CSV table of C-alpha atoms and ligand atoms in Angstrom, one decimal:
chain,number,residue,atom,x,y,z
I,898,MET,CA,145.0,34.1,310.4
I,899,THR,CA,146.2,35.0,306.6
I,900,SER,CA,145.3,39.1,307.0
I,901,LYS,CA,143.6,39.7,303.0
I,902,ILE,CA,144.5,42.7,301.3
I,903,VAL,CA,142.1,45.0,300.0
I,904,ASP,CA,142.3,47.5,297.5
I,905,VAL,CA,139.4,50.1,297.6
I,906,HIS,CA,140.9,52.2,295.4
I,907,THR,CA,140.3,50.4,291.4
I,908,HIS,CA,138.0,51.2,288.9
I,909,VAL,CA,136.3,49.7,285.5
I,910,TYR,CA,135.0,50.9,282.7
I,911,PRO,CA,132.3,48.8,282.6
I,912,PRO,CA,131.6,47.2,278.3
I,913,SER,CA,128.4,49.8,278.3
I,914,TYR,CA,129.5,52.9,279.6
I,915,ILE,CA,133.0,51.4,276.6
I,916,SER,CA,130.6,51.6,273.8
I,917,LEU,CA,129.2,55.0,275.4
I,918,LEU,CA,132.0,56.5,275.2
I,919,ARG,CA,133.0,55.2,271.9
I,920,SER,CA,129.9,56.1,269.6
I,921,ARG,CA,130.6,61.0,271.8
I,922,GLU,CA,132.4,63.6,269.6
I,923,LYS,CA,133.0,65.5,272.7
I,924,LEU,CA,134.0,64.4,276.4
I,925,PRO,CA,133.9,62.2,277.7
I,926,TYR,CA,134.7,60.6,275.0
I,927,ILE,CA,137.4,57.7,273.2
I,928,ARG,CA,138.9,57.8,269.7
I,929,ILE,CA,141.4,56.4,267.2
I,930,PHE,CA,143.1,58.8,265.8
I,931,PRO,CA,144.5,58.8,262.0
I,932,ASP,CA,148.2,59.3,262.9
I,933,ALA,CA,147.7,55.5,265.5
I,934,PRO,CA,145.5,53.4,263.5
I,935,ASN,CA,145.6,51.1,266.2
I,936,ALA,CA,146.1,52.1,269.5
I,937,SER,CA,142.5,53.9,271.2
I,938,ARG,CA,142.3,57.3,273.0
I,939,LEU,CA,141.4,57.8,276.4
I,940,ILE,CA,139.3,62.1,276.8
I,941,ILE,CA,138.0,62.3,280.2
I,942,LEU,CA,139.5,65.2,281.8
I,943,PRO,CA,138.8,69.4,280.9
I,944,GLY,CA,141.1,70.7,278.6
I,945,GLU,CA,142.4,67.3,277.4
I,946,ASP,CA,141.7,67.6,274.1
I,947,ASP,CA,142.2,71.2,273.3
I,948,PRO,CA,144.8,71.6,270.7
I,949,SER,CA,147.2,75.1,271.9
I,950,LYS,CA,148.1,71.6,275.1
I,951,PRO,CA,150.0,69.2,272.6
I,952,SER,CA,150.9,66.8,275.4
I,953,THR,CA,147.9,66.1,277.1
I,954,SER,CA,145.7,66.7,273.9
I,955,ARG,CA,145.6,62.9,273.8
I,956,GLY,CA,144.0,62.4,276.9
I,957,ARG,CA,145.7,57.7,277.7
I,958,PRO,CA,146.4,55.2,275.3
I,959,ILE,CA,143.3,53.2,276.9
I,960,GLY,CA,143.0,49.0,276.6
I,961,PRO,CA,141.4,45.6,277.5
I,962,GLU,CA,143.1,47.0,281.2
I,963,TYR,CA,140.0,49.2,282.2
I,964,TRP,CA,136.7,47.3,280.7
I,965,ASP,CA,138.1,43.1,281.3
I,966,ILE,CA,136.6,41.3,284.1
I,967,LYS,CA,139.7,39.4,283.7
I,968,GLU,CA,142.7,41.7,283.9
I,969,LYS,CA,141.5,43.3,287.4
I,970,ILE,CA,141.3,40.2,288.5
I,971,TYR,CA,144.8,39.0,286.7
I,972,PHE,CA,146.2,42.1,287.7
I,973,MET,CA,145.2,41.5,291.4
I,974,ASP,CA,146.9,38.3,291.1
I,975,LYS,CA,149.7,40.1,289.9
I,976,HIS,CA,150.2,41.8,293.4
I,977,LYS,CA,148.9,39.3,295.5
I,978,ILE,CA,145.4,42.1,296.4
I,979,ASP,CA,142.5,39.3,297.7
I,980,ILE,CA,139.9,41.4,296.8
I,981,SER,CA,138.9,44.7,295.6
I,982,VAL,CA,136.2,47.1,295.5
I,983,ILE,CA,135.3,48.1,292.0
I,984,SER,CA,134.2,52.2,291.0
I,985,LEU,CA,133.4,53.5,287.7
I,986,ALA,CA,136.4,55.3,286.4
I,987,ASN,CA,135.6,59.4,286.1
I,988,PRO,CA,133.9,61.2,284.9
I,989,TRP,CA,131.2,58.2,286.1
I,990,LEU,CA,127.8,59.5,285.2
I,991,ASP,CA,128.1,63.2,285.8
I,992,PHE,CA,127.9,64.2,282.2
I,993,ILE,CA,124.4,62.2,280.5
I,994,SER,CA,121.4,63.9,280.0
I,995,PRO,CA,118.5,64.3,282.6
I,996,GLU,CA,117.1,62.1,280.8
I,997,ALA,CA,118.4,59.0,279.8
I,998,ALA,CA,120.6,59.8,284.0
I,999,ALA,CA,117.5,56.6,285.6
I,1000,GLU,CA,117.7,54.4,283.1
I,1001,THR,CA,122.2,54.2,282.6
I,1002,ALA,CA,123.3,53.7,285.8
I,1003,GLU,CA,120.6,51.7,286.7
I,1004,LYS,CA,122.4,49.4,283.5
I,1005,THR,CA,125.6,50.2,284.4
I,1006,ASN,CA,126.1,49.7,288.5
I,1007,ASP,CA,123.3,45.8,287.6
I,1008,GLU,CA,126.8,44.9,284.5
I,1009,ILE,CA,129.4,46.2,287.7
I,1010,GLU,CA,127.2,43.8,290.0
I,1011,GLU,CA,126.9,41.2,287.6
I,1012,LEU,CA,131.3,41.3,287.4
I,1013,CYS,CA,132.0,41.0,290.6
I,1014,GLU,CA,129.1,38.3,291.2
I,1015,LYS,CA,131.8,36.2,288.8
I,1016,TYR,CA,134.7,36.5,290.5
I,1017,PRO,CA,132.8,35.8,294.6
I,1018,GLY,CA,135.3,36.6,297.5
I,1019,ARG,CA,137.1,39.0,295.5
I,1020,LEU,CA,135.1,41.7,294.4
I,1021,TYR,CA,132.6,43.6,295.7
I,1022,ALA,CA,131.6,47.9,294.5
I,1023,PHE,CA,131.0,51.5,294.2
I,1024,ALA,CA,128.0,52.0,292.9
I,1025,ALA,CA,127.6,55.4,291.1
I,1026,LEU,CA,124.7,57.7,290.9
I,1027,PRO,CA,122.4,59.8,288.1
I,1028,LEU,CA,123.8,62.6,289.9
I,1029,SER,CA,122.2,64.7,287.1
I,1030,ALA,CA,118.7,63.3,286.9
I,1031,SER,CA,116.2,66.1,286.9
I,1032,SER,CA,114.9,65.0,290.9
I,1033,PRO,CA,116.9,64.1,293.4
I,1034,ASP,CA,114.2,61.6,293.4
I,1035,ILE,CA,115.4,59.7,291.4
I,1036,ILE,CA,118.8,59.9,292.9
I,1037,VAL,CA,117.4,58.9,296.1
I,1038,LYS,CA,115.7,55.9,294.6
I,1039,GLU,CA,118.7,54.6,293.0
I,1040,ILE,CA,120.0,54.9,296.0
I,1041,ALA,CA,117.3,52.5,297.6
I,1042,ARG,CA,116.9,50.2,294.9
I,1043,LEU,CA,121.1,49.6,295.0
I,1044,LYS,CA,119.9,47.5,298.6
I,1045,SER,CA,118.9,44.0,296.4
I,1046,LEU,CA,122.8,44.7,294.4
I,1047,LYS,CA,124.5,42.2,297.1
I,1048,HIS,CA,128.1,43.3,296.0
I,1049,VAL,CA,127.8,47.4,296.4
I,1050,ARG,CA,129.4,48.9,299.4
I,1051,GLY,CA,128.6,53.0,298.7
I,1052,VAL,CA,129.0,55.0,296.3
I,1053,ILE,CA,131.5,57.1,294.4
I,1054,LEU,CA,130.4,60.4,293.5
I,1055,GLY,CA,132.3,63.7,292.5
I,1056,THR,CA,132.9,66.9,293.5
I,1057,SER,CA,130.0,68.2,291.4
I,1058,GLY,CA,127.5,66.9,293.2
I,1059,LEU,CA,124.0,68.5,291.8
I,1060,GLY,CA,126.5,71.4,289.5
I,1061,LYS,CA,127.2,73.3,292.8
I,1062,GLY,CA,129.3,70.9,294.7
I,1063,LEU,CA,128.3,69.2,298.0
I,1064,ASP,CA,128.0,71.3,299.5
I,1065,ASP,CA,124.6,71.9,298.5
I,1066,GLU,CA,121.2,71.8,300.1
I,1067,ALA,CA,119.8,70.0,297.4
I,1068,LEU,CA,121.8,66.7,298.0
I,1069,VAL,CA,119.9,66.8,302.2
I,1070,PRO,CA,117.6,64.0,301.1
I,1071,VAL,CA,120.5,62.3,298.9
I,1072,PHE,CA,123.3,61.8,302.5
I,1073,GLU,CA,120.0,60.6,304.6
I,1074,ALA,CA,119.1,58.6,302.2
I,1075,LEU,CA,123.1,57.4,302.1
I,1076,CYS,CA,122.7,57.2,306.2
I,1077,GLU,CA,119.5,55.2,305.9
I,1078,ASN,CA,121.0,52.9,303.5
I,1079,GLN,CA,124.4,52.4,305.3
I,1080,LEU,CA,126.7,53.3,302.2
I,1081,PRO,CA,129.8,55.1,302.5
I,1082,ILE,CA,130.8,57.7,299.5
I,1083,PHE,CA,134.4,57.2,297.8
I,1084,LEU,CA,134.8,61.1,296.9
I,1085,HIS,CA,136.9,60.8,294.7
I,1086,PRO,CA,138.2,64.0,291.8
I,1087,HIS,CA,137.9,64.5,288.5
I,1088,TYR,CA,137.6,68.1,287.7
I,1089,GLY,CA,141.1,69.9,288.9
I,1090,LEU,CA,141.1,73.6,289.2
I,1091,PRO,CA,140.6,76.3,286.9
I,1092,SER,CA,143.3,75.7,283.9
I,1093,GLU,CA,145.2,78.8,284.5
I,1094,ALA,CA,145.8,77.7,287.8
I,1095,TYR,CA,148.7,75.9,285.3
I,1096,GLY,CA,150.3,78.4,283.8
I,1097,PRO,CA,150.7,79.3,280.0
I,1098,LYS,CA,153.5,76.3,280.4
I,1099,ALA,CA,151.1,73.3,281.8
I,1100,GLY,CA,151.2,71.6,278.2
I,1101,GLU,CA,155.0,70.9,278.8
I,1102,SER,CA,154.9,69.0,281.4
I,1103,GLY,CA,151.5,66.8,280.6
I,1104,HIS,CA,149.3,65.2,283.0
I,1105,VAL,CA,151.7,66.1,285.8
I,1106,LEU,CA,150.3,69.4,287.4
I,1107,PRO,CA,146.2,68.4,287.2
I,1108,LEU,CA,146.7,64.9,288.4
I,1109,ALA,CA,149.7,66.3,291.3
I,1110,LEU,CA,148.7,69.4,292.6
I,1111,GLY,CA,144.5,69.6,290.6
I,1112,PHE,CA,143.2,66.3,291.6
I,1113,PRO,CA,144.0,66.4,295.9
I,1114,MET,CA,143.8,71.0,295.9
I,1115,GLU,CA,139.5,69.5,294.2
I,1116,THR,CA,138.7,67.4,297.1
I,1117,THR,CA,140.0,69.0,299.7
I,1118,ILE,CA,137.8,72.5,298.3
I,1119,ALA,CA,135.2,69.7,298.2
I,1120,VAL,CA,135.2,68.1,301.7
I,1121,THR,CA,136.0,71.5,303.0
I,1122,ARG,CA,133.8,72.5,302.1
I,1123,MET,CA,130.8,70.4,303.4
I,1124,ILE,CA,132.6,70.3,306.4
I,1125,VAL,CA,132.2,74.6,306.5
I,1126,SER,CA,128.8,73.5,305.9
I,1127,GLY,CA,128.4,71.7,308.9
I,1128,ILE,CA,127.0,68.4,307.0
I,1129,PHE,CA,128.6,65.7,308.8
I,1130,ASP,CA,127.4,67.7,311.6
I,1131,GLN,CA,123.9,67.6,310.6
I,1132,PHE,CA,125.1,64.1,309.2
I,1133,LYS,CA,126.4,62.0,312.1
I,1134,ASP,CA,126.6,59.0,310.9
I,1135,LEU,CA,127.7,60.2,307.1
I,1136,LYS,CA,130.9,58.6,305.9
I,1137,VAL,CA,133.2,59.5,303.5
I,1138,LEU,CA,136.5,57.4,302.1
I,1139,LEU,CA,138.7,60.5,300.4
I,1140,ALA,CA,140.7,59.5,298.1
I,1141,HIS,CA,144.5,60.0,297.2
I,1142,SER,CA,145.1,59.8,301.2
I,1143,GLY,CA,142.1,63.4,301.3
I,1144,GLY,CA,144.3,65.5,298.5
I,1145,THR,CA,145.9,67.5,301.6
I,1146,LEU,CA,143.3,67.2,303.6
I,1147,PRO,CA,145.3,65.6,306.7
I,1148,PHE,CA,148.3,68.2,306.3
I,1149,LEU,CA,145.9,71.4,305.4
I,1150,ALA,CA,143.7,70.6,308.3
I,1151,GLY,CA,144.9,72.4,311.3
I,1152,ARG,CA,145.2,75.2,309.4
I,1153,ILE,CA,141.5,74.6,308.1
I,1154,GLU,CA,140.0,74.8,311.5
I,1155,SER,CA,142.1,77.7,313.0
I,1156,CYS,CA,140.6,79.2,309.7
I,1157,ILE,CA,137.4,78.3,310.7
I,1158,GLN,CA,137.6,79.6,314.9
I,1159,HIS,CA,138.9,83.0,313.5
I,1160,ASP,CA,136.1,83.8,311.0
I,1161,GLY,CA,134.2,86.6,312.2
I,1162,HIS,CA,131.7,85.7,309.1
I,1163,LEU,CA,130.6,82.2,310.9
I,1164,LYS,CA,130.4,83.2,314.5
I,1165,LYS,CA,128.0,85.9,313.6
I,1166,ALA,CA,126.2,83.7,311.3
I,1167,GLY,CA,125.8,82.1,314.2
I,1168,LYS,CA,127.3,78.7,312.5
I,1169,LEU,CA,131.1,78.3,315.7
I,1170,GLU,CA,128.0,77.4,317.8
I,1171,GLY,CA,127.8,73.0,318.6
I,1172,ARG,CA,130.1,72.1,316.3
I,1173,ARG,CA,132.0,70.0,316.0
I,1174,SER,CA,135.9,70.6,315.1
I,1175,ILE,CA,137.6,69.2,312.4
I,1176,TRP,CA,140.0,66.1,313.8
I,1177,GLU,CA,136.7,64.9,314.8
I,1178,ILE,CA,134.7,64.7,312.3
I,1179,LEU,CA,138.3,63.3,310.8
I,1180,ARG,CA,138.6,60.2,312.9
I,1181,SER,CA,134.5,59.5,313.0
I,1182,ASN,CA,132.6,60.6,309.3
I,1183,ILE,CA,136.3,60.1,307.6
I,1184,TYR,CA,138.5,57.6,305.8
I,1185,LEU,CA,141.3,57.5,303.9
I,1186,ASP,CA,142.6,55.8,301.4
I,1187,GLY,CA,146.7,55.2,300.4
I,1188,VAL,CA,147.3,56.2,297.0
I,1189,VAL,CA,149.2,58.8,298.3
I,1190,TYR,CA,153.1,57.6,297.7
I,1191,SER,CA,155.1,58.2,300.0
I,1192,GLU,CA,155.3,57.7,303.8
I,1193,VAL,CA,155.2,60.7,304.7
I,1194,GLY,CA,151.6,60.8,303.6
I,1195,ILE,CA,150.4,57.6,305.5
I,1196,ARG,CA,152.1,59.1,308.2
I,1197,ALA,CA,150.2,62.9,307.8
I,1198,ALA,CA,147.1,60.1,307.2
I,1199,ILE,CA,146.7,57.3,310.3
I,1200,GLY,CA,148.5,61.1,311.4
I,1201,ALA,CA,144.6,62.4,311.1
I,1202,SER,CA,142.5,60.0,310.9
I,1203,GLY,CA,143.7,56.7,312.8
I,1204,GLY,CA,145.0,53.8,311.8
I,1205,THR,CA,141.6,52.3,311.7
I,1206,ARG,CA,141.1,54.4,308.6
I,1207,VAL,CA,142.9,55.0,305.7
I,1208,MET,CA,142.9,51.9,303.7
I,1209,PHE,CA,144.9,50.5,301.0
I,1210,GLY,CA,144.3,51.6,297.6
I,1211,THR,CA,146.1,51.8,294.1
I,1212,ASP,CA,143.7,53.4,291.5
I,1213,HIS,CA,144.6,50.9,288.9
I,1214,PRO,CA,144.0,50.7,285.9
I,1215,PHE,CA,146.1,54.5,285.9
I,1216,PHE,CA,149.0,54.8,286.7
I,1217,PRO,CA,150.0,51.6,284.2
I,1218,PRO,CA,154.5,51.5,284.4
I,1219,LEU,CA,155.6,53.4,281.3
I,1220,VAL,CA,157.9,50.4,280.2
I,1221,GLY,CA,155.8,47.6,278.7
I,1222,ASP,CA,156.7,45.5,279.6
I,1223,GLU,CA,157.7,45.8,283.8
I,1224,LYS,CA,156.2,42.8,286.1
I,1225,GLU,CA,155.2,44.3,289.1
I,1226,TRP,CA,153.5,48.4,288.5
I,1227,LEU,CA,156.3,51.2,289.7
I,1228,SER,CA,152.8,52.8,291.7
I,1229,VAL,CA,151.5,49.4,293.3
I,1230,ARG,CA,154.9,48.6,294.9
I,1231,THR,CA,155.6,52.5,296.1
I,1232,ASN,CA,151.9,52.7,297.8
I,1233,TYR,CA,153.0,48.3,299.6
I,1234,ASP,CA,155.9,50.6,300.1
I,1235,ALA,CA,154.7,53.5,301.9
I,1236,ILE,CA,152.8,51.6,304.0
I,1237,SER,CA,155.7,49.2,305.0
I,1238,ASN,CA,158.7,52.0,306.2
I,1239,ALA,CA,155.9,53.8,308.1
I,1240,PHE,CA,155.0,50.9,310.2
I,1241,GLY,CA,157.9,48.8,310.3
I,1242,GLU,CA,158.3,46.6,313.3
I,1243,ALA,CA,154.6,47.4,313.5
I,1244,LYS,CA,152.8,44.6,311.5
I,1245,GLU,CA,149.3,44.2,312.9
I,1246,GLU,CA,148.9,47.8,312.1
I,1247,ALA,CA,150.5,47.7,308.3
I,1248,GLU,CA,147.8,44.6,308.3
I,1249,ALA,CA,144.8,46.5,309.2
I,1250,VAL,CA,145.9,49.7,306.5
I,1251,LEU,CA,146.8,46.6,303.6
I,1252,GLY,CA,142.9,45.2,304.2
I,1253,ARG,CA,140.9,44.6,307.8
I,1254,ASN,CA,140.4,48.1,308.3
I,1255,ALA,CA,138.4,48.0,304.6
I,1256,ILE,CA,137.4,44.2,305.7
I,1257,GLN,CA,135.7,46.2,308.4
I,1258,ALA,CA,134.5,49.7,307.3
I,1259,LEU,CA,133.2,47.8,304.5
I,1260,ASN,CA,131.2,45.0,306.2
I,1261,LEU,CA,133.6,42.7,303.3
I,1262,GLU,CA,133.1,39.7,304.7
I,1263,ASP,CA,129.1,38.1,305.5
G,1346,URA,N1,143.2,59.7,286.2
G,1346,URA,C1,142.3,59.8,286.0
G,1346,URA,O1,140.9,60.3,284.9
G,1346,URA,N2,141.5,58.8,287.0
G,1346,URA,C2,141.8,58.3,288.2
G,1346,URA,O2,141.4,57.8,288.8
G,1346,URA,C3,142.8,58.4,287.9
G,1346,URA,C4,144.0,58.5,286.9
G,1347,ZN,ZN1,141.0,57.6,290.5
C-alpha cells in the first residue's frame, strides 16, 4: 500500500463568502483600489486597513486560488497531496450579525460540503460555526446538523469563542455537543496580539510580526486558558488540532505546567486537585499540525504530543511564492523538508505525519 499525503491545514473562501466580503466596506472585505484597478485585495487582519501602517495597509492580493476549488485540486496535484481537509479561512463567521449567523453558517457549510462532493476521496472539511448567534443553542443546533454533511470531520474555530475566549463557561454546551458528535476542533488564530506589542515601526516589517509571532502567541494563550480553566478535565474526549504546531505550546509546556504547579491562587481555589498535567492533555486531547517550517519545530511537536498526533499541513492559499512562476511553493517545500529532515531514515514515522495520522484521527477513509 502506498501511503497517502493529507493536508489538514488548507483554506477556502466559498463563492458566497467571497461575495459577502466584496459587498462590505469595513473589515473584513475585498476591495479594488483606484491605483491598481486590475487587482483585488483581501483585507482581513486587525489593523490591515490602517493608513498609518503603509506596508500592511493593503492586505494581500486575492485570486481564484482563494475560492475556486479547481485551483485547490491543481495545487494538491502539483504538491502530491492526496487528500485535503478544507476549512473556511479567517475570520470565519465571527463578524456576522447575530440575526444572520445561523443562516450564514448553514449556507457556508452546505457550500463547503458541495465542494467536497465534487472530488470524491480527495476533499473533507472542517465546518464553521455561527459563534455570533444570539444563543449557544443555535451553535449546538448547527453542530447536530453537521452529521448530515458527509465530508465534515470537525469544526474550525478562532480564539474568541462567544466573545470572551475559549475558557468561557457559556461554551460548555458547545464543547458538550462537539464531544457527543465526535467532532474535533481545528483551533486557528486570527486576532494576533494588541498592536502595541509590534511597536511603532510595525508598518516597516509588513506582516512578519503579526503572522510569525502574533498568530502563534494567540493560539498558545487560547489553549493555555482552556487548560488552566480545566476544560480538558471536564471534557476528557474533547479533541483539539492546533494550528501552526500549537504556536509555542510544545516549547512552553514545561513552563506552563510549572507555573500552574506553583500557583498559590490555583491551589487555594482547589484547582490543582484531580487535574491532568499539560503533558497528559498534549498526549490525549491535542493534535498539532506540521505548519511550522522547521525540523526543530517538528521535533518539538512530536516531543510534546507524540508521533501519532502531528499532521502535515500547508496553509494554502496563504504564503504563495512571491515570484509568480515558481513551480513548487517554497512554503510547502519547507514543511515537507522539515518532516523528512526530522525523521531521516524513519520512513514509517514520516509517513504517519504526512498522512496516516490524519486518516486515522479524522476517519478519512470510511
Ligand atoms: N494569514 C491569514 O490570515 N490566515 C492564515 O491562515 C494564514 C495567513
Ligand atoms: Zn491557516
